[in-house]
Amino acid sequence: MKPEAPSAKKIRVLIAKPGLDGHDRGAKVIASALRDRGFEVIYTGLHQTPEMIVEAAVQEDVDAIGLSILSGAHMALFPKVKRLLDEAGLSHVLLTGGGIIPAEDARALEAQGFAKLFGPGTSTSEVCEYIERAVRERSSAGSA
Amino acid sequence: MVERAEGDLLERFARGERTACARLITLAEARDPRFAALYDRLAARTGHAHRVGLTGPPGAGKSSVVDQLLRHWREADLGKIGVVAVDPSSPFSGGALLGDRVRMSSRLGDPQVFIRSMASRDAHGGLAHASVEACDVLDAWGAERVLLETVGVGQVEYEVSRVCDTTVVVLHPGSGDSVQAMKAGLLELAHVFAINKDDQPGGERLAADLEEMLELRSDLVRERALLGWKPPVLRVSAREGRGIDALANAIDAHRRELERQGAFAEVRRERRAAHVRALVEATLHARFFGSGRGAGELGEELERGLDAGEGPYALAARLCARISGEEQQR
Ligand code: B12
Ligand SMILES: Nc1nc2c(ncn2[C@@H]2O[C@H](COP(=O)(O)OP(=O)(O)OP(=O)(O)O)[C@@H](O)[C@H]2O)c(=O)[nH]1
Ligand SMILES: [Mg+2]
């Protein structure tokens, strides 16, 4: 991905760590990789409630949210983020994430409207390319 | 990115919908052609908010101080507050990691607070090109106060003092560049000094040094737009929430003094003039040099001049002459 012309709309991504999970390496690795690929990344730090995450997404008008979780609490926290996001009128926002998420949980979440979820060992370029493609697809579908 | 009709957007904005507020700022940032007309319709509703700039070296605690000010003013129930926090864009990728929100979480969820992170993109001077417009959107949203945090580059950031009513310079003890930065000009632009991290040693010393410098340069202080305003030097600790009342009061006092001297309205007019000048500059730049190498009406000519080894001044003069020649023919 080439650096874009200054007039082009940058992709804005919120990277958030829900719950009491203190593992923040993955979130930071993904945030830095996205920055290095030309994304504008809003990082909110640790210990975010679903309410805080959705409120930040509203104010920042992001194109995508990436949740990072390794604590095992994803089935309690992720669906709540999705529900609040829909209630806030932000169903168009790409909702993705990663961390320690067993395959069957990932499938269940994807069925609830989550985009692809990424586990340990994922290459950062795969994540960047995926988010860019998915956001561009959504925006062209939205404005059509 | 689903766009609804612009009229709908303004309507939702007028109802106070936060998603509409956020989208207007996005359109400003993207230099969306639709923003110009929307902005002109909002402009009439701006000018009410007290615009407070916070600048100072990286890591001085600007975001943490903002967070404490939010808490102070919101606990006193003094109306809506908007925050625009600018962080640097990477000159290599064009991307940015915007981390100011990490320190601004104490009023998250408060419907009277709206915080927006912004990348500096291709702008210099510690702000982003859309910072002013974002502040205006928040002003029109009904904010009593709009706080603007600049990129902490540790250099002079005159830009912020031009676009704000009150400029707070945040310093912290132990940063070698603090005094350096003051020499470089922060002394002239500050209306209020906040010596943050006063829970650590060195605050007293830094405050004393600063007071002394201000005393020596009292001529500068006297020449400022606001007669008789002596920038207070306040020791605070954002971590412990200490000294924040005094800081908030000093900021509010500066606003009252501006109003008393009639400068509040005057500054607004000058600010709007500066905004128009900046718009003209940006439009001309885009037209003549576009966004990339060789782009715009003069981009190729520039490249040819460089290839031919023409001196920068001579080349600039020739390009300017071409512009004015073209303008005369119109
Ligand atoms: C390092 C580590 C720690 C460090 C964390 C340091 C830090 N600041 O991050 C320390 C030592 C502090 C720690 C503590 C604990 N840990 Co630990 N820790 C690990 C370990 C070994 C590696 C995690 C890591 O940093 N990986 C490197 C990063 C880069 O990878 P990643 O986070 O997986 O991210 C990648 C992908 O998942 C994905 N991704 C991640 N986030 C996102 C987000 C988006 C948007 C996208 C697109 C992709 C994406 O992309 C990344 C790049 O490939 C894992 C085991 C493991 N192999 O995963 C256990 C592990 C996560 N820890 C575990 C546990 C139990 C704990 C403790 C509770 C232990 C204890 N009893 O005290 C504490 C809890 C701490 C807390 N407050 O939350 C368990 C979790 C079990 C579970 N979920 O069921 C694990 C899985 C170990 C295990 N097998 O039991 N831990
Ligand atoms: N000891 C102490 N640390 C503080 C205080 N205020 C902020 N910090 C710490 O200083 C670091 C920087 O704080 P920020 O508020 O992010 O500073 P900033 O000036 O906004 O930084 P940039 O936006 O990156 O330039 C953080 O680690 C804070 O926790 C304080 O009053 N005392
Ligand atoms: Mg900051």
Coordinates of C-alpha atoms and ligand atoms in Angstrom, one line a residue:
Chain A
M1 CA 0.0 0.0 0.0
K2 CA 1.5 3.2 -1.1
P3 CA 1.3 6.3 1.0
E4 CA -1.9 8.0 -0.1
A5 CA -2.4 11.5 -1.4
P6 CA -3.1 13.9 1.4
S7 CA -6.6 14.5 0.1
A8 CA -7.6 10.8 0.2
K9 CA -9.6 9.6 3.1
K10 CA -7.4 7.7 5.5
I11 CA -8.6 4.5 7.1
R12 CA -9.1 5.1 10.8
V13 CA -9.0 2.0 13.1
L14 CA -9.7 1.8 16.8
I15 CA -7.5 -0.8 18.5
A16 CA -9.0 -1.6 21.9
K17 CA -8.4 -4.0 24.7
P18 CA -11.7 -5.0 26.4
G19 CA -11.9 -6.2 30.0
L20 CA -9.3 -6.8 32.6
D21 CA -6.8 -8.4 30.2
G22 CA -3.3 -7.1 30.6
H23 CA -1.7 -8.8 27.5
D24 CA -1.1 -5.8 25.3
R25 CA 1.8 -6.9 23.1
G26 CA -0.4 -8.2 20.3
A27 CA -2.5 -5.0 20.3
K28 CA 0.6 -2.9 20.1
V29 CA 2.1 -5.0 17.4
I30 CA -1.0 -4.7 15.3
A31 CA -1.4 -1.0 16.0
S32 CA 2.2 -0.2 15.0
A33 CA 1.9 -2.4 11.9
L34 CA -1.2 -0.6 10.8
R35 CA 0.4 2.8 11.4
D36 CA 3.4 1.6 9.3
R37 CA 1.0 0.7 6.5
G38 CA -0.5 4.2 6.4
F39 CA -3.5 3.7 8.7
E40 CA -4.5 6.1 11.4
V41 CA -4.8 4.1 14.5
I42 CA -6.5 5.2 17.7
Y43 CA -5.2 3.3 20.6
T44 CA -7.3 3.5 23.8
G45 CA -5.1 1.5 26.2
L46 CA -6.0 -1.3 28.6
H47 CA -9.2 -2.1 30.6
Q48 CA -11.9 -0.8 28.3
T49 CA -15.5 -1.7 28.8
P50 CA -17.7 -2.3 25.8
E51 CA -19.4 1.0 26.4
M52 CA -16.1 2.8 26.4
I53 CA -15.0 1.1 23.2
V54 CA -18.2 2.0 21.3
E55 CA -18.2 5.6 22.6
A56 CA -14.6 6.0 21.4
A57 CA -15.7 4.6 18.0
V58 CA -18.5 7.1 17.8
Q59 CA -16.4 10.1 18.6
E60 CA -13.5 9.0 16.4
D61 CA -15.7 8.0 13.4
V62 CA -13.6 5.0 12.7
D63 CA -13.9 2.7 9.8
A64 CA -12.9 -0.4 11.8
I65 CA -12.5 -1.6 15.3
G66 CA -10.0 -4.2 16.3
L67 CA -10.5 -5.9 19.6
S68 CA -7.5 -7.7 21.2
I69 CA -8.1 -10.3 23.9
L70 CA -6.1 -13.1 25.4
S71 CA -7.9 -13.5 28.7
G72 CA -10.6 -15.9 27.6
A73 CA -13.4 -13.5 28.2
H74 CA -14.2 -12.8 24.6
M75 CA -17.6 -14.6 24.6
A76 CA -18.8 -12.3 27.3
L77 CA -17.3 -9.1 25.9
F78 CA -17.3 -9.3 22.1
P79 CA -21.1 -9.8 21.6
K80 CA -21.8 -6.8 23.9
V81 CA -19.5 -4.6 21.8
K82 CA -21.4 -5.7 18.6
R83 CA -24.8 -5.0 20.2
L84 CA -23.8 -1.5 21.5
L85 CA -22.2 -0.7 18.1
D86 CA -25.5 -1.6 16.3
E87 CA -27.5 0.5 18.8
A88 CA -25.2 3.5 18.3
G89 CA -26.0 3.3 14.5
L90 CA -22.5 2.1 13.7
S91 CA -23.3 -1.2 12.0
H92 CA -21.2 -0.2 9.0
V93 CA -18.0 -0.3 11.1
L94 CA -15.9 -3.3 10.4
L95 CA -15.5 -5.3 13.7
T96 CA -12.5 -7.5 13.8
G97 CA -10.1 -8.8 16.4
G98 CA -7.6 -11.3 17.6
G99 CA -5.9 -13.0 20.5
I100 CA -6.5 -16.4 22.1
I101 CA -9.9 -17.3 20.6
P102 CA -10.7 -21.0 20.0
A103 CA -11.9 -21.7 16.4
E104 CA -15.4 -22.6 17.5
D105 CA -15.8 -19.4 19.4
A106 CA -14.5 -17.5 16.4
R107 CA -17.1 -19.2 14.2
A108 CA -19.9 -18.3 16.6
L109 CA -18.8 -14.7 16.7
E110 CA -18.5 -14.5 13.0
A111 CA -22.1 -15.7 12.8
Q112 CA -23.0 -12.8 15.0
G113 CA -21.6 -10.3 12.6
F114 CA -18.0 -10.2 13.5
A115 CA -15.5 -10.0 10.6
K116 CA -12.5 -12.4 10.6
L117 CA -10.7 -13.0 13.9
F118 CA -6.9 -13.7 14.0
G119 CA -5.0 -15.9 16.4
P120 CA -1.3 -16.2 17.5
G121 CA 1.3 -16.2 14.8
T122 CA -0.8 -14.2 12.3
S123 CA 1.4 -12.1 10.1
T124 CA 0.8 -8.4 10.5
S125 CA 0.8 -7.8 6.7
E126 CA -2.1 -10.3 6.5
V127 CA -4.1 -8.3 9.0
C128 CA -3.3 -5.0 7.3
E129 CA -4.3 -6.3 3.9
Y130 CA -7.4 -7.8 5.3
I131 CA -8.6 -4.7 7.0
E132 CA -7.8 -2.5 4.1
R133 CA -9.7 -4.7 1.7
A134 CA -12.7 -5.2 3.9
V135 CA -13.0 -1.5 4.7
R136 CA -12.8 -0.5 1.0
E137 CA -15.4 -3.2 0.1
R138 CA -17.8 -1.9 2.7
S139 CA -17.4 1.7 1.7
S140 CA -18.0 1.0 -1.9
A141 CA -21.0 -1.2 -1.0
G142 CA -22.3 1.6 1.2
S143 CA -22.1 4.4 -1.2
A144 CA -23.4 2.4 -4.2
Chain B
M1 CA -18.6 5.6 5.3
V2 CA -22.2 5.4 4.2
E3 CA -23.1 9.0 3.3
R4 CA -26.5 10.3 4.0
A5 CA -27.7 13.5 2.4
E6 CA -25.8 16.6 3.8
G7 CA -29.0 18.2 4.9
D8 CA -29.8 15.2 7.0
L9 CA -26.3 15.4 8.5
L10 CA -26.8 19.0 9.6
E11 CA -30.2 18.1 11.0
R12 CA -28.8 15.3 13.0
F13 CA -26.0 17.6 14.1
A14 CA -28.5 20.2 15.2
R15 CA -30.2 17.6 17.4
G16 CA -26.9 17.0 19.1
E17 CA -26.2 13.5 17.6
R18 CA -22.7 12.6 18.3
T19 CA -22.3 10.5 15.1
A20 CA -23.1 13.6 13.1
C21 CA -20.6 15.7 15.0
A22 CA -18.0 13.0 14.4
R23 CA -18.8 12.7 10.7
L24 CA -18.5 16.5 10.1
I25 CA -15.0 16.4 11.5
T26 CA -14.1 13.4 9.3
L27 CA -15.3 15.4 6.2
A28 CA -13.1 18.3 7.3
E29 CA -10.1 16.0 7.7
A30 CA -10.7 14.3 4.3
R31 CA -11.0 17.7 2.7
D32 CA -14.3 16.4 1.3
P33 CA -15.7 18.9 -1.2
R34 CA -19.1 18.7 0.5
F35 CA -17.6 20.1 3.7
A36 CA -17.1 23.7 2.5
A37 CA -20.9 24.3 2.2
L38 CA -21.6 22.5 5.4
Y39 CA -19.0 24.5 7.3
D40 CA -20.3 27.8 6.0
R41 CA -23.7 26.9 7.4
L42 CA -22.2 26.0 10.8
A43 CA -19.9 29.1 11.0
A44 CA -22.7 31.3 12.2
R45 CA -23.1 29.1 15.2
T46 CA -19.5 29.3 16.2
G47 CA -17.5 31.8 18.3
H48 CA -19.1 31.0 21.6
A49 CA -16.6 28.5 23.0
H50 CA -13.5 29.4 24.9
R51 CA -10.7 27.9 22.9
V52 CA -7.8 26.7 25.0
G53 CA -4.6 25.4 23.5
L54 CA -2.3 23.1 25.4
T55 CA 1.3 22.7 24.2
G56 CA 4.6 21.7 25.5
P57 CA 7.3 19.1 25.1
P58 CA 6.4 15.4 24.4
G59 CA 5.5 13.5 27.5
A60 CA 5.1 16.7 29.7
G61 CA 1.6 15.5 30.6
K62 CA -0.6 17.5 28.2
S63 CA -3.2 14.8 27.8
S64 CA -3.2 14.0 31.5
V65 CA -3.8 17.6 32.3
V66 CA -6.6 17.8 29.8
D67 CA -8.2 14.8 31.5
Q68 CA -8.0 16.5 34.9
L69 CA -9.4 19.7 33.5
L70 CA -12.3 17.8 31.9
R71 CA -13.0 16.3 35.3
H72 CA -12.8 19.6 37.1
W73 CA -15.1 21.5 34.7
R74 CA -17.6 18.7 34.3
E75 CA -17.8 18.1 38.1
A76 CA -18.6 21.8 38.4
D77 CA -21.2 21.2 35.6
L78 CA -20.0 24.1 33.5
G79 CA -21.4 22.9 30.2
K80 CA -20.1 20.8 27.3
I81 CA -16.5 20.4 26.5
G82 CA -14.8 19.4 23.3
V83 CA -11.3 18.1 22.9
V84 CA -9.2 17.9 19.8
A85 CA -5.9 16.0 20.4
V86 CA -3.3 16.0 17.7
D87 CA -0.5 13.5 17.4
P88 CA 2.2 13.3 14.7
S89 CA 1.8 11.3 11.4
S90 CA 4.7 9.2 10.3
P91 CA 6.5 11.0 7.5
F92 CA 7.3 7.6 6.0
S93 CA 4.0 5.7 5.8
G94 CA 1.6 8.6 6.3
G95 CA 0.0 6.6 9.1
A96 CA -0.3 7.6 12.7
L97 CA -0.7 6.1 16.2
L98 CA -3.0 8.3 18.1
G99 CA -2.5 7.6 21.8
D100 CA -3.8 10.7 23.6
R101 CA -7.1 9.0 24.5
V102 CA -5.2 6.6 26.7
R103 CA -4.8 9.4 29.2
M104 CA -8.2 10.9 28.7
S105 CA -10.5 8.3 30.0
S106 CA -12.0 9.8 33.2
R107 CA -15.0 11.4 31.5
L108 CA -15.5 8.8 28.8
G109 CA -19.2 8.1 28.6
D110 CA -20.1 11.7 29.7
P111 CA -22.5 12.9 26.9
Q112 CA -21.3 16.5 27.5
V113 CA -17.7 15.6 26.5
F114 CA -16.5 14.9 23.0
I115 CA -12.9 13.9 22.3
R116 CA -11.4 13.6 18.9
S117 CA -7.9 12.4 18.0
M118 CA -6.3 13.8 14.9
A119 CA -3.2 13.0 13.0
S120 CA -1.1 16.0 11.9
R121 CA -0.8 14.6 8.4
D122 CA 1.1 17.0 6.1
A123 CA 0.7 20.0 8.4
H124 CA 3.4 21.6 10.4
G125 CA 3.4 23.8 13.5
G126 CA 2.0 21.2 15.9
L127 CA -1.5 21.1 14.5
A128 CA -3.4 19.3 11.7
H129 CA -4.9 21.2 8.9
A130 CA -8.4 20.4 10.1
S131 CA -7.8 21.2 13.8
V132 CA -9.4 24.6 13.5
E133 CA -12.4 23.3 11.7
A134 CA -12.8 20.5 14.2
C135 CA -12.7 23.0 17.0
D136 CA -15.4 25.0 15.2
V137 CA -17.6 21.9 14.7
L138 CA -17.3 21.3 18.5
D139 CA -18.0 25.0 19.1
A140 CA -21.2 24.7 17.0
W141 CA -22.1 21.5 18.8
G142 CA -22.5 23.7 21.8
A143 CA -19.2 23.3 23.7
E144 CA -18.5 26.0 26.3
R145 CA -14.8 25.1 26.1
V146 CA -12.8 23.5 23.4
L147 CA -9.4 22.2 24.4
L148 CA -6.8 21.7 21.7
E149 CA -3.7 19.5 22.4
T150 CA -0.9 20.0 20.0
V151 CA 1.8 17.5 18.9
G152 CA 4.5 17.6 21.5
V153 CA 7.5 18.4 19.3
G154 CA 9.3 20.4 21.9
Q155 CA 9.6 23.3 19.6
V156 CA 7.9 26.6 19.2
E157 CA 4.3 26.1 18.3
Y158 CA 3.1 29.5 17.4
E159 CA 0.3 28.0 15.4
V160 CA -1.6 27.0 18.5
S161 CA -1.5 30.5 20.0
R162 CA -2.9 31.9 16.8
V163 CA -5.9 29.7 16.8
C164 CA -6.7 29.7 20.5
D165 CA -7.9 32.3 23.0
T166 CA -5.8 31.0 25.8
T167 CA -2.5 29.1 25.5
V168 CA -1.4 26.8 28.3
V169 CA 2.2 25.7 28.2
V170 CA 2.7 22.4 30.0
L171 CA 6.2 21.7 31.2
H172 CA 7.6 19.1 33.6
P173 CA 10.7 19.1 35.8
G174 CA 13.6 17.0 34.7
S175 CA 13.0 17.5 31.0
G176 CA 16.2 19.2 29.8
D177 CA 14.4 20.6 26.9
S178 CA 11.8 22.5 29.0
V179 CA 14.0 25.5 29.5
Q180 CA 15.4 25.1 26.0
A181 CA 11.9 25.3 24.7
M182 CA 11.1 28.4 26.7
K183 CA 14.1 30.1 25.3
A184 CA 12.9 29.1 21.8
G185 CA 9.7 31.1 22.3
L186 CA 7.2 29.3 24.5
L187 CA 7.7 32.2 26.9
E188 CA 6.1 34.7 24.5
L189 CA 3.1 32.6 23.6
A190 CA 2.0 31.2 27.0
H191 CA -0.9 32.8 28.9
V192 CA -0.6 30.2 31.6
F193 CA 2.2 27.9 32.6
A194 CA 1.5 24.6 34.1
I195 CA 4.5 22.9 35.7
N196 CA 3.2 19.3 35.7
K197 CA 4.5 16.2 37.6
D198 CA 5.0 18.3 40.7
D199 CA 4.8 15.1 42.6
Q200 CA 8.4 14.6 41.5
P201 CA 11.4 16.7 42.6
G202 CA 12.3 19.8 40.6
G203 CA 9.0 21.5 40.2
E204 CA 9.8 24.3 42.6
R205 CA 13.1 25.0 40.9
L206 CA 11.6 25.0 37.4
A207 CA 8.8 27.3 38.6
A208 CA 11.4 29.7 40.1
D209 CA 13.5 29.7 36.9
L210 CA 10.4 30.4 34.9
E211 CA 9.3 33.3 37.1
E212 CA 12.7 34.8 36.9
M213 CA 12.7 34.6 33.1
L214 CA 9.3 36.1 32.9
E215 CA 10.5 38.9 35.1
L216 CA 13.4 39.6 32.9
R217 CA 11.3 39.5 29.8
S218 CA 8.4 41.5 31.2
D219 CA 8.7 43.8 28.2
L220 CA 7.4 40.9 26.1
V221 CA 4.6 40.3 28.4
R222 CA 3.6 43.9 28.3
E223 CA 3.5 44.0 24.5
R224 CA 1.0 41.2 24.3
A225 CA -2.5 41.8 23.0
L226 CA -3.9 41.5 26.5
L227 CA -2.8 44.4 28.6
G228 CA -1.5 43.7 32.1
W229 CA -1.9 39.9 31.9
K230 CA 1.0 38.3 33.7
P231 CA 1.2 34.6 32.9
P232 CA 0.8 32.7 36.1
V233 CA 3.2 29.8 36.8
L234 CA 1.2 27.0 38.4
R235 CA 2.6 23.8 39.9
V236 CA 0.2 20.9 39.2
S237 CA 0.2 17.1 39.4
A238 CA -2.1 15.5 37.0
R239 CA -1.4 12.2 38.5
E240 CA -2.6 13.3 42.0
G241 CA -5.1 15.8 40.7
R242 CA -3.3 18.5 42.6
G243 CA -3.3 22.2 41.5
I244 CA -6.0 21.6 38.9
D245 CA -8.5 23.9 40.5
A246 CA -6.0 26.8 40.3
L247 CA -5.1 25.9 36.7
A248 CA -8.8 25.8 35.6
N249 CA -9.4 29.1 37.4
A250 CA -6.5 30.8 35.8
I251 CA -7.7 29.7 32.3
D252 CA -11.2 31.0 33.1
A253 CA -9.7 34.2 34.5
H254 CA -7.9 34.8 31.2
R255 CA -11.1 34.4 29.3
R256 CA -12.8 36.9 31.5
E257 CA -10.0 39.3 31.0
L258 CA -10.1 38.9 27.2
E259 CA -13.8 39.7 27.3
R260 CA -13.4 42.7 29.6
Q261 CA -10.8 44.2 27.2
G262 CA -12.9 43.4 24.1
A263 CA -10.3 41.1 22.8
F264 CA -12.5 38.0 22.7
A265 CA -14.5 39.2 19.7
E266 CA -11.4 40.8 18.1
V267 CA -9.5 37.5 18.3
R268 CA -12.4 35.7 16.6
R269 CA -12.4 38.1 13.7
E270 CA -8.6 37.8 13.3
R271 CA -8.9 34.0 13.5
R272 CA -11.5 33.8 10.8
A273 CA -9.3 36.0 8.6
A274 CA -6.4 33.6 9.3
H275 CA -8.6 30.7 8.4
V276 CA -9.5 32.2 5.1
R277 CA -5.8 33.0 4.4
A278 CA -5.0 29.3 5.1
L279 CA -7.7 28.1 2.8
V280 CA -6.4 30.3 0.0
E281 CA -2.9 29.0 0.6
A282 CA -4.0 25.4 0.6
T283 CA -6.1 25.8 -2.5
L284 CA -3.3 27.5 -4.4
H285 CA -0.8 24.8 -3.2
A286 CA -3.1 22.0 -4.4
R287 CA -3.7 23.7 -7.7
F288 CA 0.0 24.5 -8.5
F289 CA 1.8 21.5 -6.9
G290 CA -0.9 18.9 -6.3
S291 CA -0.1 16.2 -3.9
G292 CA 2.9 14.4 -5.4
R293 CA 6.0 14.8 -7.4
G294 CA 5.4 16.5 -10.7
A295 CA 1.7 17.1 -9.9
G296 CA -0.3 20.3 -10.2
E297 CA 0.0 23.0 -12.8
L298 CA 3.6 23.9 -11.9
G299 CA 4.8 20.5 -10.7
E300 CA 6.4 19.5 -14.0
E301 CA 8.0 22.9 -14.4
L302 CA 9.4 22.6 -10.9
E303 CA 10.9 19.2 -11.7
R304 CA 12.4 20.5 -15.0
G305 CA 14.0 23.4 -13.2
L306 CA 15.5 21.1 -10.7
D307 CA 16.8 18.8 -13.5
A308 CA 18.4 21.8 -15.1
G309 CA 20.1 22.7 -11.9
E310 CA 18.3 26.0 -11.5
G311 CA 18.9 27.7 -8.1
P312 CA 15.9 27.3 -5.6
Y313 CA 15.4 31.1 -5.3
A314 CA 15.6 31.7 -9.0
L315 CA 13.3 28.8 -9.7
A316 CA 10.8 30.0 -7.1
A317 CA 10.8 33.5 -8.5
R318 CA 10.2 32.2 -12.0
L319 CA 7.3 30.0 -10.9
C320 CA 5.8 33.0 -9.1
A321 CA 6.2 35.1 -12.1
R322 CA 4.4 32.5 -14.1
I323 CA 1.5 32.4 -11.7
S324 CA 1.1 36.2 -11.7
G325 CA 1.4 36.3 -15.5
E326 CA -1.3 33.7 -15.7
E327 CA -3.5 35.6 -13.3
Q328 CA -3.2 38.8 -15.3
Q329 CA -4.3 37.1 -18.4
R330 CA -7.5 35.9 -16.8
Ligands
B12_1 C1 3.6 -12.8 27.2 C2 2.5 -13.4 28.0 C3 2.2 -12.8 29.2 C4 2.9 -11.5 29.7 C5 2.1 -10.3 29.0 C6 3.0 -9.1 28.7 C7 2.2 -8.1 28.0 N1 2.4 -6.8 28.4 O1 1.5 -8.3 27.0 C8 2.6 -11.6 31.2 C9 3.8 -12.3 31.8 C10 2.4 -10.3 31.9 C11 1.4 -12.5 31.2 C12 0.6 -12.6 32.3 C13 -0.5 -13.5 32.4 N2 -0.9 -14.4 31.5 CO1 -0.1 -14.6 29.8 N3 0.8 -15.1 28.2 C14 1.8 -14.5 27.5 C15 2.1 -15.4 26.3 C16 3.2 -16.3 26.6 C17 2.4 -14.6 25.0 C18 1.4 -13.5 24.6 C19 2.1 -12.6 23.7 O2 2.5 -11.5 24.0 N4 2.2 -13.0 22.4 C20 2.8 -12.2 21.4 C21 1.8 -11.4 20.7 C22 2.4 -10.5 19.6 O3 0.9 -12.3 20.1 P1 -0.7 -12.2 20.3 O4 -1.1 -11.4 21.5 O5 -1.3 -13.6 20.2 O6 -1.2 -11.4 19.0 C23 -1.2 -11.9 17.7 C24 -2.5 -12.6 17.3 O7 -3.2 -13.1 18.4 C25 -3.2 -11.5 16.6 N5 -3.9 -10.4 17.4 C26 -3.9 -10.1 18.7 N6 -4.6 -9.1 19.0 C27 -5.2 -8.7 17.8 C28 -6.1 -7.6 17.5 C29 -6.5 -7.4 16.2 C30 -7.4 -6.3 15.9 C31 -6.1 -8.3 15.2 C32 -6.5 -8.1 13.8 C33 -5.2 -9.4 15.5 C34 -4.8 -9.5 16.8 O8 -2.2 -10.8 15.9 C35 -1.0 -10.8 16.8 C36 0.2 -10.9 15.9 O9 0.3 -12.2 15.4 C37 0.7 -16.2 26.1 C38 0.8 -17.6 25.5 C39 0.7 -17.5 24.0 N7 1.6 -18.2 23.3 O10 -0.1 -16.7 23.4 C40 0.3 -16.3 27.6 C41 -1.2 -16.4 27.9 C42 -2.0 -15.4 27.0 N8 -1.3 -15.9 29.3 C43 -2.2 -16.6 30.0 C44 -2.4 -16.3 31.3 C45 -3.4 -17.3 32.0 C46 -1.8 -15.3 32.0 C47 -2.0 -14.9 33.5 C48 -3.5 -14.9 34.0 C49 -1.1 -15.8 34.3 C50 -1.3 -15.7 35.8 N9 -1.9 -16.7 36.3 O11 -0.9 -14.7 36.4 C51 -1.4 -13.5 33.5 C52 -2.6 -12.4 33.4 C53 -2.0 -11.0 33.1 C54 -3.1 -10.0 32.9 N10 -3.1 -8.9 33.7 O12 -4.0 -10.1 32.1 C55 -2.9 -17.6 29.2 C56 -4.3 -17.2 28.8 C57 -5.2 -18.5 28.9 C58 -6.6 -18.3 28.3 N11 -6.9 -17.2 27.5 O13 -7.4 -19.1 28.5 C59 -1.9 -17.8 27.9 C60 -2.6 -18.2 26.6 C61 -0.9 -18.9 28.4 C62 -1.5 -20.3 28.5 N12 -1.3 -21.1 27.5 O14 -2.1 -20.5 29.4 N13 1.3 -13.2 30.1
LIG2 N1 4.6 11.5 38.0 C1 3.7 12.0 37.1 N2 3.6 11.5 35.9 C2 2.7 12.1 35.1 C3 1.9 13.2 35.5 N3 1.1 13.5 34.4 C4 1.4 12.7 33.4 N4 2.4 11.8 33.8 C5 2.9 10.7 33.0 O1 3.7 11.2 32.0 C6 3.6 10.4 30.8 C7 3.1 11.3 29.6 O2 1.8 11.8 29.9 P1 0.9 12.3 28.8 O3 -0.3 13.0 29.4 O4 0.6 11.3 27.8 O5 1.8 13.5 28.2 P2 1.6 14.3 26.8 O6 2.3 15.6 27.0 O7 0.2 14.4 26.4 O8 2.4 13.4 25.8 P3 2.4 13.5 24.2 O9 1.0 13.7 23.7 O10 2.9 12.1 23.8 O11 3.4 14.6 23.8 C8 2.6 9.3 31.2 O12 3.3 8.2 31.5 C9 1.9 9.9 32.3 O13 1.4 8.8 33.2 C10 2.1 13.7 36.8 O14 1.4 14.6 37.2 N5 3.0 13.1 37.6
MG3 MG -0.7 13.7 24.7

